[in-house]
Amino acid sequence: MVFTDCDALIFDSDGVLVNSEVINIAVEQEYLAELGLTYDYATYVSRFVGLANADFHAQLAADFNEHVGGEFPQDFGSQLDERIWPRIEAELKPLDGVEKLVAAFGGRVAVGSSASIDKLVRKLELTKLERLFAPHIYSADHVQRGKPAPDLFLYAARQIDVQPERCVVIEDSVNGVLAARAANMTAIGFVGGGHADSGLAERLKASGAATVVSSHAEILGML
């Protein structure tokens, strides 16, 4: 059973708590196509979703050097933010069922996201979810290695004083599931964020997710 001996839930944010991955992926792929980098959707989601910004940009720069040539734009991150954030501010919504799940669980909860801490907190504030998790909101900024390394989830577990093997992580990305498993935590794959392609559930399972769900209500039913 997924929740046997579970004392804590650790949530990814983008695509798990809020619908931001739909916005992020659409804007990122549009901008990258303008730069000459195109990816099929499944490859893009598998490779890049869940990565910290520094790792994301480093992989893109390597692809750009190989397939396009020349220097990858040094202002890529700032240009991307200028395109994404007006849409985040206007369109971001919480995913259904988060508050009910947290209340019913009753144990310790935290957020472990690859987003920078300022943007992570802003998204949670916009969707009125911050109050459910503060002060236990952690990002790739808190550790040296981002997902798929286990560092972020291990850091979150230390902050909430729960042993890793007693934590369940809710993740929508291959990189996130790999990070949870590397941390010796149980992973639930989540495909309810609106950005999942038809093969994401199987990729999450193949990466080590104990089960895959399409809503927080499903997780609630497992408690």
PDB file of C-alpha atoms in Angstrom:
ATOM      1  CA  MET A   1       0.000   0.000   0.000  1.00  0.00           C
ATOM      2  CA  VAL A   2       1.305   3.434  -0.964  1.00  0.00           C
ATOM      3  CA  PHE A   3       0.418   5.078   2.355  1.00  0.00           C
ATOM      4  CA  THR A   4       1.557   2.316   4.691  1.00  0.00           C
ATOM      5  CA  ASP A   5       3.909   3.911   7.238  1.00  0.00           C
ATOM      6  CA  CYS A   6       3.601   7.322   5.554  1.00  0.00           C
ATOM      7  CA  ASP A   7       4.167  10.365   7.764  1.00  0.00           C
ATOM      8  CA  ALA A   8       4.597  13.112   5.159  1.00  0.00           C
ATOM      9  CA  LEU A   9       3.473  14.203   1.712  1.00  0.00           C
ATOM     10  CA  ILE A  10       5.894  16.199  -0.425  1.00  0.00           C
ATOM     11  CA  PHE A  11       4.327  17.883  -3.443  1.00  0.00           C
ATOM     12  CA  ASP A  12       5.971  19.096  -6.598  1.00  0.00           C
ATOM     13  CA  SER A  13       4.340  22.389  -7.596  1.00  0.00           C
ATOM     14  CA  ASP A  14       4.233  23.010 -11.364  1.00  0.00           C
ATOM     15  CA  GLY A  15       1.738  20.566 -12.832  1.00  0.00           C
ATOM     16  CA  VAL A  16       0.864  19.097  -9.417  1.00  0.00           C
ATOM     17  CA  LEU A  17      -0.393  21.986  -7.301  1.00  0.00           C
ATOM     18  CA  VAL A  18      -0.896  24.564 -10.047  1.00  0.00           C
ATOM     19  CA  ASN A  19      -1.557  24.385 -13.794  1.00  0.00           C
ATOM     20  CA  SER A  20       1.621  26.244 -14.742  1.00  0.00           C
ATOM     21  CA  GLU A  21       3.256  23.472 -16.786  1.00  0.00           C
ATOM     22  CA  VAL A  22       0.659  23.910 -19.530  1.00  0.00           C
ATOM     23  CA  ILE A  23       1.687  27.545 -19.815  1.00  0.00           C
ATOM     24  CA  ASN A  24       5.408  26.923 -19.372  1.00  0.00           C
ATOM     25  CA  ILE A  25       5.682  24.214 -22.012  1.00  0.00           C
ATOM     26  CA  ALA A  26       3.644  26.113 -24.609  1.00  0.00           C
ATOM     27  CA  VAL A  27       5.704  29.282 -24.248  1.00  0.00           C
ATOM     28  CA  GLU A  28       9.035  27.463 -24.031  1.00  0.00           C
ATOM     29  CA  GLN A  29       8.448  25.399 -27.165  1.00  0.00           C
ATOM     30  CA  GLU A  30       7.276  28.447 -29.103  1.00  0.00           C
ATOM     31  CA  TYR A  31      10.356  30.454 -28.135  1.00  0.00           C
ATOM     32  CA  LEU A  32      12.756  27.566 -28.756  1.00  0.00           C
ATOM     33  CA  ALA A  33      11.275  27.005 -32.218  1.00  0.00           C
ATOM     34  CA  GLU A  34      12.052  30.645 -33.005  1.00  0.00           C
ATOM     35  CA  LEU A  35      15.661  29.906 -32.017  1.00  0.00           C
ATOM     36  CA  GLY A  36      15.756  26.836 -34.263  1.00  0.00           C
ATOM     37  CA  LEU A  37      15.243  24.117 -31.625  1.00  0.00           C
ATOM     38  CA  THR A  38      12.207  21.896 -32.025  1.00  0.00           C
ATOM     39  CA  TYR A  39      11.251  18.815 -30.021  1.00  0.00           C
ATOM     40  CA  ASP A  40       8.394  16.381 -30.201  1.00  0.00           C
ATOM     41  CA  TYR A  41       6.138  16.839 -27.195  1.00  0.00           C
ATOM     42  CA  ALA A  42       6.841  13.541 -25.410  1.00  0.00           C
ATOM     43  CA  THR A  43      10.605  13.979 -25.697  1.00  0.00           C
ATOM     44  CA  TYR A  44      10.383  17.537 -24.433  1.00  0.00           C
ATOM     45  CA  VAL A  45       8.257  16.634 -21.415  1.00  0.00           C
ATOM     46  CA  SER A  46      10.433  13.653 -20.497  1.00  0.00           C
ATOM     47  CA  ARG A  47      13.740  15.458 -20.786  1.00  0.00           C
ATOM     48  CA  PHE A  48      13.037  18.891 -19.416  1.00  0.00           C
ATOM     49  CA  VAL A  49      10.020  18.995 -17.122  1.00  0.00           C
ATOM     50  CA  GLY A  50      11.165  18.937 -13.506  1.00  0.00           C
ATOM     51  CA  LEU A  51      14.682  20.225 -14.123  1.00  0.00           C
ATOM     52  CA  ALA A  52      16.080  23.204 -12.243  1.00  0.00           C
ATOM     53  CA  ASN A  53      16.568  26.242 -14.477  1.00  0.00           C
ATOM     54  CA  ALA A  54      20.351  25.951 -14.556  1.00  0.00           C
ATOM     55  CA  ASP A  55      20.202  22.331 -15.748  1.00  0.00           C
ATOM     56  CA  PHE A  56      17.401  23.107 -18.205  1.00  0.00           C
ATOM     57  CA  HIS A  57      19.370  25.962 -19.763  1.00  0.00           C
ATOM     58  CA  ALA A  58      22.587  23.912 -19.868  1.00  0.00           C
ATOM     59  CA  GLN A  59      20.902  21.081 -21.779  1.00  0.00           C
ATOM     60  CA  LEU A  60      19.295  23.530 -24.190  1.00  0.00           C
ATOM     61  CA  ALA A  61      22.639  25.241 -24.794  1.00  0.00           C
ATOM     62  CA  ALA A  62      24.223  21.875 -25.605  1.00  0.00           C
ATOM     63  CA  ASP A  63      21.392  21.051 -28.032  1.00  0.00           C
ATOM     64  CA  PHE A  64      21.683  24.489 -29.618  1.00  0.00           C
ATOM     65  CA  ASN A  65      25.421  24.067 -30.125  1.00  0.00           C
ATOM     66  CA  GLU A  66      24.898  20.644 -31.722  1.00  0.00           C
ATOM     67  CA  HIS A  67      21.867  21.320 -33.916  1.00  0.00           C
ATOM     68  CA  VAL A  68      21.906  25.039 -34.639  1.00  0.00           C
ATOM     69  CA  GLY A  69      25.423  26.259 -33.977  1.00  0.00           C
ATOM     70  CA  GLY A  70      26.683  29.403 -32.379  1.00  0.00           C
ATOM     71  CA  GLU A  71      26.138  30.714 -28.893  1.00  0.00           C
ATOM     72  CA  PHE A  72      22.879  30.038 -27.100  1.00  0.00           C
ATOM     73  CA  PRO A  73      21.289  33.351 -26.067  1.00  0.00           C
ATOM     74  CA  GLN A  74      22.657  34.385 -22.686  1.00  0.00           C
ATOM     75  CA  ASP A  75      19.417  36.199 -21.913  1.00  0.00           C
ATOM     76  CA  PHE A  76      17.260  33.146 -22.634  1.00  0.00           C
ATOM     77  CA  GLY A  77      15.970  32.936 -19.068  1.00  0.00           C
ATOM     78  CA  SER A  78      14.998  36.588 -18.829  1.00  0.00           C
ATOM     79  CA  GLN A  79      13.396  36.549 -22.272  1.00  0.00           C
ATOM     80  CA  LEU A  80      11.420  33.466 -21.318  1.00  0.00           C
ATOM     81  CA  ASP A  81      10.238  35.094 -18.094  1.00  0.00           C
ATOM     82  CA  GLU A  82       9.007  38.121 -20.027  1.00  0.00           C
ATOM     83  CA  ARG A  83       6.819  35.827 -22.114  1.00  0.00           C
ATOM     84  CA  ILE A  84       5.657  33.455 -19.396  1.00  0.00           C
ATOM     85  CA  TRP A  85       4.892  35.648 -16.412  1.00  0.00           C
ATOM     86  CA  PRO A  86       2.122  37.798 -17.885  1.00  0.00           C
ATOM     87  CA  ARG A  87       0.298  34.552 -18.658  1.00  0.00           C
ATOM     88  CA  ILE A  88       1.047  33.116 -15.212  1.00  0.00           C
ATOM     89  CA  GLU A  89      -0.361  36.207 -13.540  1.00  0.00           C
ATOM     90  CA  ALA A  90      -3.485  36.094 -15.721  1.00  0.00           C
ATOM     91  CA  GLU A  91      -4.147  32.374 -16.124  1.00  0.00           C
ATOM     92  CA  LEU A  92      -2.658  30.437 -13.200  1.00  0.00           C
ATOM     93  CA  LYS A  93      -5.091  28.276 -11.241  1.00  0.00           C
ATOM     94  CA  PRO A  94      -4.774  25.691  -8.460  1.00  0.00           C
ATOM     95  CA  LEU A  95      -5.517  22.107  -9.341  1.00  0.00           C
ATOM     96  CA  ASP A  96      -8.711  20.724  -7.842  1.00  0.00           C
ATOM     97  CA  GLY A  97      -8.637  18.876  -4.563  1.00  0.00           C
ATOM     98  CA  VAL A  98      -5.345  20.013  -3.048  1.00  0.00           C
ATOM     99  CA  GLU A  99      -6.849  21.554   0.085  1.00  0.00           C
ATOM    100  CA  LYS A 100      -9.117  18.550   0.734  1.00  0.00           C
ATOM    101  CA  LEU A 101      -6.191  16.163   0.337  1.00  0.00           C
ATOM    102  CA  VAL A 102      -3.945  18.111   2.725  1.00  0.00           C
ATOM    103  CA  ALA A 103      -6.729  18.390   5.319  1.00  0.00           C
ATOM    104  CA  ALA A 104      -7.635  14.702   5.115  1.00  0.00           C
ATOM    105  CA  PHE A 105      -4.027  13.539   5.278  1.00  0.00           C
ATOM    106  CA  GLY A 106      -3.390  15.359   8.516  1.00  0.00           C
ATOM    107  CA  GLY A 107       0.341  14.588   8.540  1.00  0.00           C
ATOM    108  CA  ARG A 108       3.262  16.796   7.631  1.00  0.00           C
ATOM    109  CA  VAL A 109       3.328  18.364   4.185  1.00  0.00           C
ATOM    110  CA  ALA A 110       5.902  20.246   2.151  1.00  0.00           C
ATOM    111  CA  VAL A 111       6.557  21.508  -1.355  1.00  0.00           C
ATOM    112  CA  GLY A 112       9.689  20.460  -3.264  1.00  0.00           C
ATOM    113  CA  SER A 113       9.897  22.248  -6.615  1.00  0.00           C
ATOM    114  CA  SER A 114      12.573  22.913  -9.206  1.00  0.00           C
ATOM    115  CA  ALA A 115      11.293  26.470  -9.638  1.00  0.00           C
ATOM    116  CA  SER A 116      13.272  29.332  -8.136  1.00  0.00           C
ATOM    117  CA  ILE A 117      12.017  30.143  -4.667  1.00  0.00           C
ATOM    118  CA  ASP A 118      10.637  33.592  -5.498  1.00  0.00           C
ATOM    119  CA  LYS A 119       8.622  32.303  -8.451  1.00  0.00           C
ATOM    120  CA  LEU A 120       7.496  29.229  -6.498  1.00  0.00           C
ATOM    121  CA  VAL A 121       6.148  31.318  -3.619  1.00  0.00           C
ATOM    122  CA  ARG A 122       4.489  33.763  -6.022  1.00  0.00           C
ATOM    123  CA  LYS A 123       2.613  30.946  -7.777  1.00  0.00           C
ATOM    124  CA  LEU A 124       1.408  29.556  -4.468  1.00  0.00           C
ATOM    125  CA  GLU A 125       0.330  33.025  -3.350  1.00  0.00           C
ATOM    126  CA  LEU A 126      -1.569  33.630  -6.596  1.00  0.00           C
ATOM    127  CA  THR A 127      -3.498  30.391  -6.122  1.00  0.00           C
ATOM    128  CA  LYS A 128      -3.967  30.832  -2.346  1.00  0.00           C
ATOM    129  CA  LEU A 129      -2.118  27.580  -1.634  1.00  0.00           C
ATOM    130  CA  GLU A 130       0.842  29.072   0.211  1.00  0.00           C
ATOM    131  CA  ARG A 131      -0.992  28.964   3.554  1.00  0.00           C
ATOM    132  CA  LEU A 132      -1.310  25.174   3.288  1.00  0.00           C
ATOM    133  CA  PHE A 133       2.449  24.612   3.161  1.00  0.00           C
ATOM    134  CA  ALA A 134       4.338  27.590   4.629  1.00  0.00           C
ATOM    135  CA  PRO A 135       7.002  27.588   5.917  1.00  0.00           C
ATOM    136  CA  HIS A 136       7.831  24.237   4.324  1.00  0.00           C
ATOM    137  CA  ILE A 137       8.192  25.453   0.734  1.00  0.00           C
ATOM    138  CA  TYR A 138      11.504  24.392  -0.797  1.00  0.00           C
ATOM    139  CA  SER A 139      13.075  24.863  -4.194  1.00  0.00           C
ATOM    140  CA  ALA A 140      16.156  23.963  -6.183  1.00  0.00           C
ATOM    141  CA  ASP A 141      17.663  27.160  -4.749  1.00  0.00           C
ATOM    142  CA  HIS A 142      18.048  25.347  -1.427  1.00  0.00           C
ATOM    143  CA  VAL A 143      20.359  22.601  -2.730  1.00  0.00           C
ATOM    144  CA  GLN A 144      23.396  22.181  -4.952  1.00  0.00           C
ATOM    145  CA  ARG A 145      21.916  19.530  -7.244  1.00  0.00           C
ATOM    146  CA  GLY A 146      18.420  19.681  -8.670  1.00  0.00           C
ATOM    147  CA  LYS A 147      16.165  16.826  -9.755  1.00  0.00           C
ATOM    148  CA  PRO A 148      16.738  14.025 -10.791  1.00  0.00           C
ATOM    149  CA  ALA A 149      19.245  14.097  -7.909  1.00  0.00           C
ATOM    150  CA  PRO A 150      17.580  13.358  -4.544  1.00  0.00           C
ATOM    151  CA  ASP A 151      18.942  16.430  -2.756  1.00  0.00           C
ATOM    152  CA  LEU A 152      15.802  18.577  -2.759  1.00  0.00           C
ATOM    153  CA  PHE A 153      13.493  15.888  -1.411  1.00  0.00           C
ATOM    154  CA  LEU A 154      16.050  14.869   1.215  1.00  0.00           C
ATOM    155  CA  TYR A 155      16.372  18.500   2.257  1.00  0.00           C
ATOM    156  CA  ALA A 156      12.594  18.835   2.568  1.00  0.00           C
ATOM    157  CA  ALA A 157      12.418  15.671   4.660  1.00  0.00           C
ATOM    158  CA  ARG A 158      15.045  17.019   7.045  1.00  0.00           C
ATOM    159  CA  GLN A 159      13.162  20.292   7.428  1.00  0.00           C
ATOM    160  CA  ILE A 160       9.920  18.532   8.376  1.00  0.00           C
ATOM    161  CA  ASP A 161      11.803  15.964  10.506  1.00  0.00           C
ATOM    162  CA  VAL A 162      10.510  12.857   8.721  1.00  0.00           C
ATOM    163  CA  GLN A 163      12.634   9.920   7.581  1.00  0.00           C
ATOM    164  CA  PRO A 164      12.836   9.677   3.768  1.00  0.00           C
ATOM    165  CA  GLU A 165      11.338   6.180   3.660  1.00  0.00           C
ATOM    166  CA  ARG A 166       8.229   7.539   5.417  1.00  0.00           C
ATOM    167  CA  CYS A 167       7.646  10.254   2.789  1.00  0.00           C
ATOM    168  CA  VAL A 168       5.388  10.014  -0.260  1.00  0.00           C
ATOM    169  CA  VAL A 169       6.198  12.357  -3.145  1.00  0.00           C
ATOM    170  CA  ILE A 170       3.600  13.497  -5.697  1.00  0.00           C
ATOM    171  CA  GLU A 171       5.322  14.200  -9.016  1.00  0.00           C
ATOM    172  CA  ASP A 172       4.346  14.834 -12.621  1.00  0.00           C
ATOM    173  CA  SER A 173       7.779  14.431 -14.203  1.00  0.00           C
ATOM    174  CA  VAL A 174      10.215  11.635 -14.920  1.00  0.00           C
ATOM    175  CA  ASN A 175      12.976  13.731 -13.356  1.00  0.00           C
ATOM    176  CA  GLY A 176      10.903  14.196 -10.207  1.00  0.00           C
ATOM    177  CA  VAL A 177      10.044  10.513  -9.852  1.00  0.00           C
ATOM    178  CA  LEU A 178      13.704   9.597 -10.325  1.00  0.00           C
ATOM    179  CA  ALA A 179      14.621  12.097  -7.608  1.00  0.00           C
ATOM    180  CA  ALA A 180      12.044  10.671  -5.205  1.00  0.00           C
ATOM    181  CA  ARG A 181      13.205   7.113  -5.759  1.00  0.00           C
ATOM    182  CA  ALA A 182      16.854   8.138  -5.369  1.00  0.00           C
ATOM    183  CA  ALA A 183      15.837   9.647  -2.017  1.00  0.00           C
ATOM    184  CA  ASN A 184      14.297   6.288  -0.980  1.00  0.00           C
ATOM    185  CA  MET A 185      10.818   7.807  -1.004  1.00  0.00           C
ATOM    186  CA  THR A 186       7.621   6.414  -2.483  1.00  0.00           C
ATOM    187  CA  ALA A 187       6.538   8.289  -5.612  1.00  0.00           C
ATOM    188  CA  ILE A 188       3.020   8.830  -6.921  1.00  0.00           C
ATOM    189  CA  GLY A 189       2.970   9.829 -10.576  1.00  0.00           C
ATOM    190  CA  PHE A 190       0.504  12.639 -11.296  1.00  0.00           C
ATOM    191  CA  VAL A 191      -0.926  13.208 -14.773  1.00  0.00           C
ATOM    192  CA  GLY A 192      -3.737  15.631 -13.924  1.00  0.00           C
ATOM    193  CA  GLY A 193      -1.906  18.875 -14.628  1.00  0.00           C
ATOM    194  CA  GLY A 194      -3.234  19.328 -18.152  1.00  0.00           C
ATOM    195  CA  HIS A 195       0.103  18.878 -19.911  1.00  0.00           C
ATOM    196  CA  ALA A 196       0.362  15.075 -19.935  1.00  0.00           C
ATOM    197  CA  ASP A 197       0.700  13.309 -23.275  1.00  0.00           C
ATOM    198  CA  SER A 198      -0.691   9.808 -23.764  1.00  0.00           C
ATOM    199  CA  GLY A 199       2.556   8.120 -22.751  1.00  0.00           C
ATOM    200  CA  LEU A 200       3.410  10.070 -19.597  1.00  0.00           C
ATOM    201  CA  ALA A 201       1.754   7.633 -17.196  1.00  0.00           C
ATOM    202  CA  GLU A 202       3.806   4.730 -18.509  1.00  0.00           C
ATOM    203  CA  ARG A 203       7.013   6.771 -18.391  1.00  0.00           C
ATOM    204  CA  LEU A 204       6.341   7.715 -14.770  1.00  0.00           C
ATOM    205  CA  LYS A 205       5.736   4.064 -13.895  1.00  0.00           C
ATOM    206  CA  ALA A 206       8.892   3.032 -15.726  1.00  0.00           C
ATOM    207  CA  SER A 207      10.830   5.636 -13.728  1.00  0.00           C
ATOM    208  CA  GLY A 208       9.693   4.096 -10.466  1.00  0.00           C
ATOM    209  CA  ALA A 209       6.305   5.559  -9.549  1.00  0.00           C
ATOM    210  CA  ALA A 210       4.384   3.177  -7.290  1.00  0.00           C
ATOM    211  CA  THR A 211       1.137   4.216  -8.939  1.00  0.00           C
ATOM    212  CA  VAL A 212      -0.141   6.931 -11.280  1.00  0.00           C
ATOM    213  CA  VAL A 213      -3.208   9.102 -10.684  1.00  0.00           C
ATOM    214  CA  SER A 214      -5.008  11.785 -12.652  1.00  0.00           C
ATOM    215  CA  SER A 215      -6.428  13.809  -9.746  1.00  0.00           C
ATOM    216  CA  HIS A 216      -5.914  14.644  -6.101  1.00  0.00           C
ATOM    217  CA  ALA A 217      -9.295  13.063  -5.439  1.00  0.00           C
ATOM    218  CA  GLU A 218      -7.792   9.719  -6.437  1.00  0.00           C
ATOM    219  CA  ILE A 219      -5.039  10.165  -3.883  1.00  0.00           C
ATOM    220  CA  LEU A 220      -7.616  11.154  -1.280  1.00  0.00           C
ATOM    221  CA  GLY A 221      -9.407   7.887  -1.956  1.00  0.00           C
ATOM    222  CA  MET A 222      -6.190   5.977  -1.243  1.00  0.00           C
ATOM    223  CA  LEU A 223      -5.677   7.368   2.258  1.00  0.00           C
TER     224      LEU A 223
END
